[in-house]
XYZ file of C-alpha atoms in Angstrom:
151
model
C 22.576 -146.914 -4.055
C 21.506 -143.929 -6.499
C 19.462 -144.076 -3.626
C 21.359 -143.643 -0.643
C 23.772 -140.526 -2.818
C 20.350 -138.753 -3.551
C 19.271 -139.169 0.137
C 22.534 -137.546 1.457
C 22.607 -134.636 -1.294
C 19.087 -134.050 -0.205
C 19.733 -133.498 3.405
C 23.188 -131.226 2.697
C 20.175 -128.635 1.112
C 18.113 -129.079 3.667
C 20.221 -128.415 6.800
C 21.364 -125.385 7.145
C 24.075 -123.358 9.801
C 21.651 -121.089 10.639
C 19.304 -117.791 9.719
C 21.215 -114.639 9.281
C 18.589 -111.238 9.539
C 20.740 -107.959 8.561
C 19.197 -104.807 9.443
C 20.819 -101.391 7.771
C 19.717 -98.084 8.814
C 20.602 -94.808 7.077
C 20.074 -90.887 8.000
C 21.761 -87.561 6.627
C 20.685 -83.960 8.098
C 22.467 -81.511 6.760
C 21.432 -78.208 7.795
C 23.144 -74.522 7.319
C 21.861 -71.118 7.997
C 23.373 -67.870 8.724
C 22.557 -64.420 8.987
C 24.400 -61.846 8.840
C 21.821 -57.869 10.381
C 23.527 -54.717 9.826
C 22.500 -51.873 10.876
C 23.514 -48.250 10.985
C 22.999 -45.382 12.448
C 23.284 -41.687 11.548
C 21.996 -39.112 13.665
C 23.602 -35.153 14.001
C 22.198 -32.927 16.296
C 22.689 -29.600 16.574
C 22.146 -26.904 19.144
C 22.558 -22.965 19.435
C 22.098 -20.995 22.281
C 20.731 -17.400 21.710
C 20.992 -16.310 25.486
C 21.199 -12.389 25.894
C 21.510 -11.240 29.383
C 21.444 -7.348 30.436
C 22.700 -5.961 33.543
C 21.828 -2.100 34.395
C 22.571 -1.500 38.110
C 22.551 2.074 39.570
C 24.184 2.624 42.786
C 24.502 5.813 44.704
C 26.732 6.794 47.514
C 26.688 10.074 49.563
C 29.309 10.920 52.397
C 29.449 14.103 54.229
C 32.345 16.164 54.189
C 31.057 17.521 58.107
C 29.443 13.975 60.390
C 28.207 17.186 62.827
C 25.878 18.587 59.481
C 23.093 17.549 58.550
C 22.556 16.573 54.826
C 19.591 17.564 53.130
C 18.854 15.132 49.732
C 15.746 15.870 47.239
C 14.072 18.076 51.142
C 14.402 15.529 53.726
C 17.812 15.800 56.342
C 20.397 13.336 56.961
C 21.799 13.038 60.359
C 25.095 11.291 60.399
C 24.876 9.404 57.987
C 26.566 8.460 54.090
C 24.469 7.949 50.202
C 25.981 6.200 47.913
C 25.765 5.673 43.710
C 26.941 3.952 41.783
C 25.340 2.925 37.856
C 26.693 0.076 36.580
C 25.733 -1.318 32.919
C 27.281 -4.774 31.671
C 25.229 -7.099 28.777
C 26.172 -10.924 28.277
C 25.743 -12.412 25.072
C 25.835 -16.935 24.855
C 24.848 -17.487 20.869
C 27.424 -20.724 21.058
C 26.417 -23.738 19.068
C 27.031 -27.337 18.929
C 26.967 -29.925 16.681
C 26.394 -33.363 18.562
C 27.256 -36.292 15.392
C 26.048 -40.173 17.177
C 27.427 -42.728 14.713
C 26.043 -46.208 15.847
C 27.261 -49.395 13.720
C 26.013 -52.973 14.861
C 26.833 -55.662 13.310
C 24.964 -59.651 14.148
C 25.773 -62.602 13.060
C 23.971 -65.560 13.435
C 25.200 -68.704 12.044
C 24.031 -72.245 12.727
C 25.123 -76.160 10.365
C 23.617 -78.646 12.632
C 25.379 -82.157 10.471
C 23.671 -85.456 11.992
C 25.192 -88.775 10.278
C 23.407 -92.033 11.439
C 24.267 -95.442 9.971
C 23.407 -98.248 12.089
C 23.754 -102.492 10.798
C 22.000 -104.324 12.573
C 22.707 -108.085 12.648
C 20.278 -111.013 13.774
C 21.884 -113.995 13.389
C 19.211 -116.489 14.919
C 20.438 -120.467 15.730
C 18.627 -123.133 14.210
C 17.692 -126.579 15.421
C 18.646 -128.216 12.560
C 22.236 -126.437 13.156
C 23.812 -129.589 14.999
C 22.141 -132.015 12.566
C 24.716 -132.217 9.548
C 26.892 -134.624 12.462
C 24.744 -136.792 11.355
C 25.746 -136.779 8.320
C 29.312 -138.913 9.180
C 27.734 -142.013 10.537
C 25.061 -141.754 7.890
C 28.701 -141.761 4.786
C 30.268 -144.581 7.387
C 27.233 -146.170 6.416
C 26.875 -145.875 3.184
C 30.036 -146.224 2.196
C 30.215 -149.620 4.265
C 27.634 -151.179 2.006
C 29.159 -150.165 -0.721
C 31.791 -151.823 0.048
C 30.310 -154.958 0.883
C 28.480 -155.485 -2.922
């Protein structure tokens, strides 16, 4: 009888339902980059003009009173002619001053944020060939109970 009970308990230890394999993979990547570039340019340009224009115009116009008589100027005789004398003095001065101020402000922002989380869990459960062997315990138990009751 002891042998039979020992055989039943050992058979329960030998037979298992299946094997289980678990593989867990965890990955966490976190990258954060921030940068700000500020560029400021100030420039001032001056332009001063000093332009002076002088004009002297001498114009002479002589018109004879009597067109039938000759006109004598500097020893030369002119018939039926008109002479015009005109003197003009003109001076133009340009002394303008120009100031140009340019201010340039440039701001560039670069932001890179990378977050990667990976969690893999893999369960590999392979059925055993002895998976159905526990059904053999039922007839063994019935036989052992019958043998026990006969004695």
